[in-house]
Amino acid sequence: MAKERRSVESLSDLWRAGAEQAHREVEDDGVEQQRSKQAGRDDEMTIRFVLFVNKQGQTRLAQYYEHLSLDERRALEGEIVRKCLARTDQQCSFVEHRNYKVVYRRYASLFFLVGVDNDENELAILEFIHLFVETMDRHFGNVCELDIMFHLEKVHFMLEEMVMNGCIVETSKQNILAPIQLMEKTS
Amino acid sequence: MDTVEKIVEDFASDIALSPFSSGTSLREMIRAIRACKTAAEERAVVRRECAAIRTAISENEPELRHRNMAKLMFIHMLGYPTHFAQMECLKLIAAAGYPEKRVGYLGLMLLLDERQEVLMLVTNSLKQDLNHTNQFIVGLALCALGNICSAEMARDLSPEVERLVRSREVNTKKKAALCSIRIVRKVPDLAENFMGLAASLLKEKHHGVLISAIQLCTELCKASRDALEYLRKNCIEGLVRILRDVSNSSYAPEYDVSGIVDPFLHIRVLKLLRILGQGDADCSEYMNDILAQVATKTESNKNAGNAILYECVQAIMGIEATSGLRVLAINILGRFLSNRDNNIRYVALNMLMRAIAVDALAVQRHRTTILECVKDADASIRKRALELVYLLVNDTNVKPLTKELIDYLNIADPDFIGDLTVMICSIVEKFSQEKLWYLDQMFKVLSLAGNHVKDDICHALIVVLSNTAEFQGYSVRSLYKALQSYVRVAVWCIGEYGEMLVNNVGMLDREEPIKVTESDAVGAVEFALSRYSADVTTGAMCLVALLKLSSRFPSTSERVKQIVAQNKENVVLELQQRSIEFTSIIQRHQSIRSSLLERMPVLDEASYLVKRATATQTTISADKLAPTVTPGSLKLPNGVAKPTSAPLADLLDLSSDGAPASTVASTTTPNDFLQDLLGIGGVSSSTTGVTSTASTDILMDLLSIGSSPSQNGTPVTDFRHPGQAESKPVPAVPEAIDLFGSLSPAETKPTPVVPQDMDLLDGLSSNTSVSGLENTTHPSITAFQSATLKITFDFKRKPGNPRVTTIHATFTNLTSSTFTDFIFQAAVPKFIQLRLDPASGNTVPANGNGSVTQGLNVTNNQQGQKPLAMRIRMSYKVNGEDRLEQGQVSNFPSGL
């Protein structure tokens, strides 16, 4: 009701300003429409987010490939983590949540969660998680939660080499780590 | 060790407190945050850090930028706002060195998004970096662009990216290819620029370049029809070769995943092949051999192999494959389904849902296994399996399947019962061939999981019950037994068909005779009332049932009166009011009671189904799962979404005809529900005055009000006033009180009758009926009409104040697709004041099957001097697309 009233106010401005204004408003709406259409197309990306969470449910890494506000992210992380952490080892590694499919895998005390489209190959994403962990393992040597926390940047760089805009770019550990190692050598 | 760390931390937080210190190191900050015991402590630490970073930013200390950025990333990850650092990212990006740039770009990607203006400022830096000589810096810029670029940036920087795709560096090449995906996604028109480039990339050897190029091709196919055709013509050979090479190649250490070379590349190629082969027989034929090879030769004992097989099956199902290939695919799914690994079973179920469109018979063969999956311990698998079962049901197997599902309802997980119940109900409804079977199944479900049965299902059941006289007796007895399990339907039945319960009318052969006395029946409802009084609707229904019983069984009248009277002081207005009214009916109006409490007229099943179908239709369009489901099954939203308007609102709605009437009744206010409960004759557009929530109106409604002249329902002879039935309806009288005919549509009583009825109403309704007569009316107008939408206005004037006009707007959809999110807005000149009431709904059904109504209160301050004028705007969605219409209304009747 309140919303309605507000739009009525703006419309009475419209009355005063006449048809020209109205015309412009329609154009604005057109732009808005186009934008929302584009937002719709963004939905087609494969990986929507990558999340590391420890057993206590604390986020250790979060990378989103679509825009979510801070509150939305917090809510989403909370819900997903609650759902995934409640599951046993015997249950399958896929959880459907809202319009995401979450593929997760647990390594020791860390959960690696990847949110994907409904159309995505879930088994391949499991393989991707494993590749990511192996890559970190190769770099840090027996990677653990603390490595990820204290080297958040580096983990992000690795992820950046592997995934761009939700698509997988590189699957060779050597190629993924090359720029990071080069960087360390020079500094 | 611990103590040492503690001291360091204390020291760290101490210096962080000082505003002049340069803050803590990243490591110290993380330690401090980890040491926090409570969320409040953590917030305090973060606040301190953020303050320190802010000071650093304002004092412009370049040497701290890098470190602060890293801290901010951590703080951002914890979910705290970090927007104040956006400009810092830009400064870092503008710096010359690679390390600064790297952190800057990372910060940009994490902390910003395309919706923010800061992004405009970064375009220039990006352009410079894309032209940088250092390939790593170019890589950073490409990566950032690929992750966050907006449509404008895409247009600006597309030439640079195109150039970089041709670069000799493989790293640059692959990133540029992926960056192009984002560009094409943002600006689909640019797709043709990249077609040739993408095709040429497929000749590369480097896996990173290949996987990026294949994903670019996939995106191009989605973006443009031309690109799809182009790629079909030029790339199919190259793709088949890539797939053959990668699946035949021997051990490649860098890309090996448990014995298989680069499963990721496999999967991306297969995915693209599926898109290219879809609906194209030539392409499909070309890839038949290689798909068969992948499907037969891939090892299936490891996850990586299964992932490839899964994608391969998807490809085979998607393209125009030969029947032999399809058999192969279905067999792989069968193997998956019997796998012990839950992940594999999950994807098998997922895949079978798609396969059912291609080869339903083959999927039917796995029915038993699928049914087992419904009972799995894993919620994800159960959900998939249940959806699949729904697709599997047909006329021949519905009975055994339903039996299995209902049996399982006994032991199902509490969380799962809701979904399962919804599914069973829709299966039973959709496939019931005989009414008795339907009733039996519904009773079973009600008794096992009554609380999970949705209101609309319940409503449907009541409609069926009301229409099958031969089973009413059977039903009331079955429900009596199950009363504790599902109250509402049972209470309604006992109220309506109570004497059948006591006298064992219409006994079926298979029933055990039960002995129920009149007071047992009353006792049962009384029990329900006391136990479920927290629920207003149930409570209200109980009261009505009791009232009806008091007339069915005169001996219980006294007891009913007492029970009803107990609610006279109920805090819930609704129950209190009913209690008072009903008591007065029992006490003072013995003479008319029996006719007043007649059994309800048979509910109109056909119009109910139409109404419900339109409601379901809108649900479906909102349902994202729908496209994956075969068309025949679209009736059910897979338990995901339910119609938002409460179907209970018209639970006993008698307004069987007239589109406007039904929409008015289906607003979800409790009052409407109650009006419907006892059956209003139907409120047509000109009688909305009645539905205003004044208490008198409710009372009138409770006692069944006749409908307005515009109503044209099945004529029920008005036995009380046969002589007056022919009297000409006066158009100016929108509502008439007809207490005695529970449903008298076509005729309106002239005023002389009203006073006679009014003492019955204890004088409560006098003002309403009188004011109804005083209304001056104006003819309705068509305020707006386009090819798609028609709006009519009906007018009503407040008798005391000629300036105020109540406009009743009715929106009718003239197209064949439903409008959703319908919003009506209106603007008026300054001398007029306008108030909009909430609309009756925001969905306008297609083909004029019903409409949305909305009230407008207009006060014309210069009434008599200036006519009414109004500018209107309607926005709505058709199939998810926004539409907008506007117009001006100047044909208002004069004098308003």
PDB file of C-alpha atoms in Angstrom, chain B residues 581-790:
ATOM      1  CA  GLU B 581     -25.195 -14.350  16.475  1.00  0.00           C
ATOM      2  CA  PHE B 582     -25.684 -18.084  16.590  1.00  0.00           C
ATOM      3  CA  THR B 583     -27.008 -17.959  20.119  1.00  0.00           C
ATOM      4  CA  SER B 584     -29.578 -15.487  19.008  1.00  0.00           C
ATOM      5  CA  ILE B 585     -30.559 -17.694  16.126  1.00  0.00           C
ATOM      6  CA  ILE B 586     -31.000 -20.706  18.384  1.00  0.00           C
ATOM      7  CA  GLN B 587     -32.842 -18.795  21.076  1.00  0.00           C
ATOM      8  CA  ARG B 588     -35.069 -16.443  19.277  1.00  0.00           C
ATOM      9  CA  HIS B 589     -35.610 -17.634  15.803  1.00  0.00           C
ATOM     10  CA  GLN B 590     -36.729 -21.214  16.079  1.00  0.00           C
ATOM     11  CA  SER B 591     -39.215 -20.716  13.295  1.00  0.00           C
ATOM     12  CA  ILE B 592     -36.754 -19.954  10.584  1.00  0.00           C
ATOM     13  CA  ARG B 593     -33.850 -21.927  11.886  1.00  0.00           C
ATOM     14  CA  SER B 594     -34.353 -25.090   9.948  1.00  0.00           C
ATOM     15  CA  SER B 595     -34.620 -23.343   6.630  1.00  0.00           C
ATOM     16  CA  LEU B 596     -31.741 -21.099   7.529  1.00  0.00           C
ATOM     17  CA  LEU B 597     -29.580 -24.100   8.231  1.00  0.00           C
ATOM     18  CA  GLU B 598     -30.534 -26.089   5.185  1.00  0.00           C
ATOM     19  CA  ARG B 599     -27.828 -28.191   3.667  1.00  0.00           C
ATOM     20  CA  MET B 600     -25.602 -26.171   1.402  1.00  0.00           C
ATOM     21  CA  PRO B 601     -26.431 -26.229  -2.253  1.00  0.00           C
ATOM     22  CA  VAL B 602     -24.139 -28.399  -4.305  1.00  0.00           C
ATOM     23  CA  LEU B 603     -20.885 -26.643  -4.984  1.00  0.00           C
ATOM     24  CA  ASP B 604     -20.196 -25.945  -8.589  1.00  0.00           C
ATOM     25  CA  GLU B 605     -17.315 -28.200  -9.492  1.00  0.00           C
ATOM     26  CA  ALA B 606     -16.755 -26.887 -12.975  1.00  0.00           C
ATOM     27  CA  SER B 607     -16.198 -23.290 -12.028  1.00  0.00           C
ATOM     28  CA  TYR B 608     -14.052 -24.367  -9.125  1.00  0.00           C
ATOM     29  CA  LEU B 609     -11.820 -26.281 -11.481  1.00  0.00           C
ATOM     30  CA  VAL B 610     -11.552 -23.344 -13.845  1.00  0.00           C
ATOM     31  CA  LYS B 611     -10.649 -21.036 -11.035  1.00  0.00           C
ATOM     32  CA  ARG B 612      -8.126 -23.417  -9.713  1.00  0.00           C
ATOM     33  CA  ALA B 613      -6.611 -24.057 -13.102  1.00  0.00           C
ATOM     34  CA  THR B 614      -5.937 -20.370 -13.570  1.00  0.00           C
ATOM     35  CA  ALA B 615      -4.379 -20.237 -10.161  1.00  0.00           C
ATOM     36  CA  THR B 616      -2.122 -23.169 -10.978  1.00  0.00           C
ATOM     37  CA  GLN B 617      -1.170 -21.673 -14.268  1.00  0.00           C
ATOM     38  CA  THR B 618       0.336 -18.665 -12.640  1.00  0.00           C
ATOM     39  CA  THR B 619       2.174 -20.857 -10.233  1.00  0.00           C
ATOM     40  CA  ILE B 620       3.666 -22.798 -13.038  1.00  0.00           C
ATOM     41  CA  SER B 621       4.975 -19.786 -14.824  1.00  0.00           C
ATOM     42  CA  ALA B 622       6.815 -18.870 -11.684  1.00  0.00           C
ATOM     43  CA  ASP B 623       8.220 -22.300 -11.340  1.00  0.00           C
ATOM     44  CA  LYS B 624      11.741 -22.540 -12.549  1.00  0.00           C
ATOM     45  CA  LEU B 625      11.729 -26.294 -12.672  1.00  0.00           C
ATOM     46  CA  ALA B 626       8.961 -26.405 -15.165  1.00  0.00           C
ATOM     47  CA  PRO B 627      11.051 -26.335 -18.332  1.00  0.00           C
ATOM     48  CA  THR B 628      12.783 -29.583 -17.413  1.00  0.00           C
ATOM     49  CA  VAL B 629       9.491 -31.337 -17.007  1.00  0.00           C
ATOM     50  CA  THR B 630       7.517 -32.784 -19.864  1.00  0.00           C
ATOM     51  CA  PRO B 631       4.528 -30.730 -20.970  1.00  0.00           C
ATOM     52  CA  GLY B 632       1.972 -33.239 -19.816  1.00  0.00           C
ATOM     53  CA  SER B 633       3.082 -32.955 -16.278  1.00  0.00           C
ATOM     54  CA  LEU B 634       3.053 -29.215 -16.071  1.00  0.00           C
ATOM     55  CA  LYS B 635      -0.015 -29.248 -13.965  1.00  0.00           C
ATOM     56  CA  LEU B 636       2.050 -29.751 -10.908  1.00  0.00           C
ATOM     57  CA  PRO B 637       4.686 -27.352  -9.700  1.00  0.00           C
ATOM     58  CA  ASN B 638       6.711 -30.180  -8.209  1.00  0.00           C
ATOM     59  CA  GLY B 639       5.834 -29.123  -4.761  1.00  0.00           C
ATOM     60  CA  VAL B 640       7.942 -26.035  -5.052  1.00  0.00           C
ATOM     61  CA  ALA B 641       5.483 -23.255  -5.164  1.00  0.00           C
ATOM     62  CA  LYS B 642       1.879 -23.033  -4.196  1.00  0.00           C
ATOM     63  CA  PRO B 643      -0.704 -20.508  -5.204  1.00  0.00           C
ATOM     64  CA  THR B 644      -0.266 -17.548  -2.984  1.00  0.00           C
ATOM     65  CA  SER B 645      -3.851 -16.605  -2.548  1.00  0.00           C
ATOM     66  CA  ALA B 646      -5.354 -18.686   0.173  1.00  0.00           C
ATOM     67  CA  PRO B 647      -7.724 -21.051  -1.540  1.00  0.00           C
ATOM     68  CA  LEU B 648      -9.562 -21.491   1.695  1.00  0.00           C
ATOM     69  CA  ALA B 649     -10.930 -18.069   1.091  1.00  0.00           C
ATOM     70  CA  ASP B 650     -13.453 -19.562  -1.189  1.00  0.00           C
ATOM     71  CA  LEU B 651     -13.734 -22.854   0.527  1.00  0.00           C
ATOM     72  CA  LEU B 652     -17.440 -22.845   0.429  1.00  0.00           C
ATOM     73  CA  ASP B 653     -17.761 -20.135  -2.091  1.00  0.00           C
ATOM     74  CA  LEU B 654     -20.953 -20.301  -3.947  1.00  0.00           C
ATOM     75  CA  SER B 655     -20.329 -17.556  -6.374  1.00  0.00           C
ATOM     76  CA  SER B 656     -20.240 -20.027  -9.113  1.00  0.00           C
ATOM     77  CA  ASP B 657     -20.470 -17.700 -12.040  1.00  0.00           C
ATOM     78  CA  GLY B 658     -19.645 -14.139 -12.907  1.00  0.00           C
ATOM     79  CA  ALA B 659     -15.972 -13.423 -13.117  1.00  0.00           C
ATOM     80  CA  PRO B 660     -15.967 -10.268 -11.047  1.00  0.00           C
ATOM     81  CA  ALA B 661     -17.725 -11.983  -8.235  1.00  0.00           C
ATOM     82  CA  SER B 662     -15.137 -14.655  -7.826  1.00  0.00           C
ATOM     83  CA  THR B 663     -12.249 -12.279  -7.743  1.00  0.00           C
ATOM     84  CA  VAL B 664     -13.819 -10.186  -5.091  1.00  0.00           C
ATOM     85  CA  ALA B 665     -14.403 -13.223  -3.012  1.00  0.00           C
ATOM     86  CA  SER B 666     -10.892 -14.493  -3.339  1.00  0.00           C
ATOM     87  CA  THR B 667      -9.180 -11.707  -1.513  1.00  0.00           C
ATOM     88  CA  THR B 668      -7.633 -13.243   1.492  1.00  0.00           C
ATOM     89  CA  THR B 669      -9.065 -11.242   4.308  1.00  0.00           C
ATOM     90  CA  PRO B 670     -10.615 -13.441   6.942  1.00  0.00           C
ATOM     91  CA  ASN B 671     -13.895 -11.702   6.516  1.00  0.00           C
ATOM     92  CA  ASP B 672     -14.204 -12.781   2.963  1.00  0.00           C
ATOM     93  CA  PHE B 673     -13.586 -16.277   3.983  1.00  0.00           C
ATOM     94  CA  LEU B 674     -16.343 -16.093   6.463  1.00  0.00           C
ATOM     95  CA  GLN B 675     -18.670 -14.559   4.009  1.00  0.00           C
ATOM     96  CA  ASP B 676     -17.987 -17.403   1.742  1.00  0.00           C
ATOM     97  CA  LEU B 677     -18.280 -19.941   4.453  1.00  0.00           C
ATOM     98  CA  LEU B 678     -21.965 -19.717   4.669  1.00  0.00           C
ATOM     99  CA  GLY B 679     -22.362 -18.951   1.079  1.00  0.00           C
ATOM    100  CA  ILE B 680     -22.972 -15.549  -0.258  1.00  0.00           C
ATOM    101  CA  GLY B 681     -24.889 -15.512  -3.399  1.00  0.00           C
ATOM    102  CA  GLY B 682     -22.019 -13.846  -5.094  1.00  0.00           C
ATOM    103  CA  VAL B 683     -20.950 -10.292  -4.935  1.00  0.00           C
ATOM    104  CA  SER B 684     -20.915  -8.721  -8.304  1.00  0.00           C
ATOM    105  CA  SER B 685     -18.975  -5.658  -9.156  1.00  0.00           C
ATOM    106  CA  SER B 686     -21.708  -3.277  -8.232  1.00  0.00           C
ATOM    107  CA  THR B 687     -22.112  -4.605  -4.732  1.00  0.00           C
ATOM    108  CA  THR B 688     -18.687  -4.168  -3.316  1.00  0.00           C
ATOM    109  CA  GLY B 689     -20.170  -2.041  -0.635  1.00  0.00           C
ATOM    110  CA  VAL B 690     -21.219  -5.224   0.996  1.00  0.00           C
ATOM    111  CA  THR B 691     -17.749  -6.628   1.237  1.00  0.00           C
ATOM    112  CA  SER B 692     -16.488  -3.728   3.229  1.00  0.00           C
ATOM    113  CA  THR B 693     -15.717  -5.051   6.625  1.00  0.00           C
ATOM    114  CA  ALA B 694     -18.461  -3.378   8.578  1.00  0.00           C
ATOM    115  CA  SER B 695     -19.789  -5.807  11.079  1.00  0.00           C
ATOM    116  CA  THR B 696     -23.339  -5.498   9.905  1.00  0.00           C
ATOM    117  CA  ASP B 697     -22.328  -6.711   6.533  1.00  0.00           C
ATOM    118  CA  ILE B 698     -20.798  -9.785   7.951  1.00  0.00           C
ATOM    119  CA  LEU B 699     -23.893 -10.653   9.765  1.00  0.00           C
ATOM    120  CA  MET B 700     -25.863 -10.239   6.631  1.00  0.00           C
ATOM    121  CA  ASP B 701     -23.419 -12.390   4.823  1.00  0.00           C
ATOM    122  CA  LEU B 702     -23.539 -15.026   7.464  1.00  0.00           C
ATOM    123  CA  LEU B 703     -27.168 -15.420   6.900  1.00  0.00           C
ATOM    124  CA  SER B 704     -26.745 -15.702   3.190  1.00  0.00           C
ATOM    125  CA  ILE B 705     -27.384 -12.640   1.215  1.00  0.00           C
ATOM    126  CA  GLY B 706     -28.966 -12.761  -2.119  1.00  0.00           C
ATOM    127  CA  SER B 707     -26.970 -11.516  -4.976  1.00  0.00           C
ATOM    128  CA  SER B 708     -27.194  -8.449  -7.054  1.00  0.00           C
ATOM    129  CA  PRO B 709     -29.144  -8.046 -10.234  1.00  0.00           C
ATOM    130  CA  SER B 710     -26.162  -8.620 -12.415  1.00  0.00           C
ATOM    131  CA  GLN B 711     -25.752 -12.101 -11.071  1.00  0.00           C
ATOM    132  CA  ASN B 712     -26.998 -14.854 -13.296  1.00  0.00           C
ATOM    133  CA  GLY B 713     -26.514 -18.077 -11.423  1.00  0.00           C
ATOM    134  CA  THR B 714     -28.784 -21.096 -11.375  1.00  0.00           C
ATOM    135  CA  PRO B 715     -32.117 -19.792 -10.228  1.00  0.00           C
ATOM    136  CA  VAL B 716     -33.213 -21.255  -6.957  1.00  0.00           C
ATOM    137  CA  THR B 717     -36.822 -20.541  -6.317  1.00  0.00           C
ATOM    138  CA  ASP B 718     -37.268 -18.309  -3.421  1.00  0.00           C
ATOM    139  CA  PHE B 719     -39.780 -20.217  -1.367  1.00  0.00           C
ATOM    140  CA  ARG B 720     -40.401 -17.412   1.046  1.00  0.00           C
ATOM    141  CA  HIS B 721     -41.509 -14.742  -1.286  1.00  0.00           C
ATOM    142  CA  PRO B 722     -42.578 -16.350  -4.455  1.00  0.00           C
ATOM    143  CA  GLY B 723     -44.818 -13.464  -5.291  1.00  0.00           C
ATOM    144  CA  GLN B 724     -42.059 -10.972  -5.181  1.00  0.00           C
ATOM    145  CA  ALA B 725     -39.649 -13.020  -7.125  1.00  0.00           C
ATOM    146  CA  GLU B 726     -40.827 -11.533 -10.363  1.00  0.00           C
ATOM    147  CA  SER B 727     -40.538  -7.984  -9.221  1.00  0.00           C
ATOM    148  CA  LYS B 728     -38.332  -5.952 -11.480  1.00  0.00           C
ATOM    149  CA  PRO B 729     -34.869  -5.521 -10.123  1.00  0.00           C
ATOM    150  CA  VAL B 730     -34.108  -1.888  -9.576  1.00  0.00           C
ATOM    151  CA  PRO B 731     -30.665  -1.204 -10.931  1.00  0.00           C
ATOM    152  CA  ALA B 732     -30.068   1.429  -8.355  1.00  0.00           C
ATOM    153  CA  VAL B 733     -30.312  -1.056  -5.504  1.00  0.00           C
ATOM    154  CA  PRO B 734     -27.112  -2.913  -5.458  1.00  0.00           C
ATOM    155  CA  GLU B 735     -27.744  -5.169  -2.552  1.00  0.00           C
ATOM    156  CA  ALA B 736     -30.794  -6.776  -1.132  1.00  0.00           C
ATOM    157  CA  ILE B 737     -31.184  -8.794   1.932  1.00  0.00           C
ATOM    158  CA  ASP B 738     -32.627 -12.143   1.362  1.00  0.00           C
ATOM    159  CA  LEU B 739     -32.502 -14.001   4.535  1.00  0.00           C
ATOM    160  CA  PHE B 740     -34.469 -16.995   3.678  1.00  0.00           C
ATOM    161  CA  GLY B 741     -33.433 -18.152   0.338  1.00  0.00           C
ATOM    162  CA  SER B 742     -29.944 -19.362   0.931  1.00  0.00           C
ATOM    163  CA  LEU B 743     -29.159 -18.614  -2.653  1.00  0.00           C
ATOM    164  CA  SER B 744     -31.371 -16.502  -4.749  1.00  0.00           C
ATOM    165  CA  PRO B 745     -29.479 -15.041  -7.574  1.00  0.00           C
ATOM    166  CA  ALA B 746     -31.509 -13.443 -10.274  1.00  0.00           C
ATOM    167  CA  GLU B 747     -34.009 -11.493  -8.277  1.00  0.00           C
ATOM    168  CA  THR B 748     -33.755  -8.553  -6.037  1.00  0.00           C
ATOM    169  CA  LYS B 749     -36.179  -7.877  -3.264  1.00  0.00           C
ATOM    170  CA  PRO B 750     -37.628  -4.447  -3.206  1.00  0.00           C
ATOM    171  CA  THR B 751     -37.453  -2.522   0.005  1.00  0.00           C
ATOM    172  CA  PRO B 752     -40.734  -3.492   1.658  1.00  0.00           C
ATOM    173  CA  VAL B 753     -39.303  -6.888   2.534  1.00  0.00           C
ATOM    174  CA  VAL B 754     -36.340  -5.515   4.319  1.00  0.00           C
ATOM    175  CA  PRO B 755     -37.890  -4.274   7.528  1.00  0.00           C
ATOM    176  CA  GLN B 756     -39.566  -7.571   8.021  1.00  0.00           C
ATOM    177  CA  ASP B 757     -36.252  -9.346   7.911  1.00  0.00           C
ATOM    178  CA  MET B 758     -34.517  -6.763   9.883  1.00  0.00           C
ATOM    179  CA  ASP B 759     -35.853  -7.584  13.284  1.00  0.00           C
ATOM    180  CA  LEU B 760     -34.232 -10.887  12.766  1.00  0.00           C
ATOM    181  CA  LEU B 761     -30.987  -9.153  12.372  1.00  0.00           C
ATOM    182  CA  ASP B 762     -31.651  -7.361  15.599  1.00  0.00           C
ATOM    183  CA  GLY B 763     -31.696  -4.118  13.767  1.00  0.00           C
ATOM    184  CA  LEU B 764     -28.054  -4.329  13.004  1.00  0.00           C
ATOM    185  CA  SER B 765     -28.223  -4.023   9.322  1.00  0.00           C
ATOM    186  CA  SER B 766     -30.680  -1.226   8.879  1.00  0.00           C
ATOM    187  CA  ASN B 767     -28.186   1.402   7.929  1.00  0.00           C
ATOM    188  CA  THR B 768     -26.636  -0.683   5.240  1.00  0.00           C
ATOM    189  CA  SER B 769     -29.781  -1.410   3.400  1.00  0.00           C
ATOM    190  CA  VAL B 770     -30.956   2.144   3.627  1.00  0.00           C
ATOM    191  CA  SER B 771     -27.725   3.640   2.462  1.00  0.00           C
ATOM    192  CA  GLY B 772     -27.737   1.244  -0.379  1.00  0.00           C
ATOM    193  CA  LEU B 773     -30.953   2.828  -1.578  1.00  0.00           C
ATOM    194  CA  GLU B 774     -29.771   6.348  -1.248  1.00  0.00           C
ATOM    195  CA  ASN B 775     -26.797   5.849  -3.463  1.00  0.00           C
ATOM    196  CA  THR B 776     -27.035   7.862  -6.581  1.00  0.00           C
ATOM    197  CA  THR B 777     -25.578   5.858  -9.362  1.00  0.00           C
ATOM    198  CA  HIS B 778     -23.952   6.768 -12.571  1.00  0.00           C
ATOM    199  CA  PRO B 779     -23.611   4.496 -15.544  1.00  0.00           C
ATOM    200  CA  SER B 780     -20.442   2.448 -15.686  1.00  0.00           C
ATOM    201  CA  ILE B 781     -17.849   3.543 -18.197  1.00  0.00           C
ATOM    202  CA  THR B 782     -15.093   1.801 -20.049  1.00  0.00           C
ATOM    203  CA  ALA B 783     -12.229   3.860 -18.791  1.00  0.00           C
ATOM    204  CA  PHE B 784      -9.561   2.270 -20.895  1.00  0.00           C
ATOM    205  CA  GLN B 785      -9.407  -0.279 -23.602  1.00  0.00           C
ATOM    206  CA  SER B 786      -6.478  -1.518 -25.605  1.00  0.00           C
ATOM    207  CA  ALA B 787      -5.854  -4.718 -27.492  1.00  0.00           C
ATOM    208  CA  THR B 788      -4.744  -6.330 -24.299  1.00  0.00           C
ATOM    209  CA  LEU B 789      -6.540  -4.778 -21.411  1.00  0.00           C
ATOM    210  CA  LYS B 790      -9.937  -3.414 -20.584  1.00  0.00           C
TER     211      LYS B 790
END
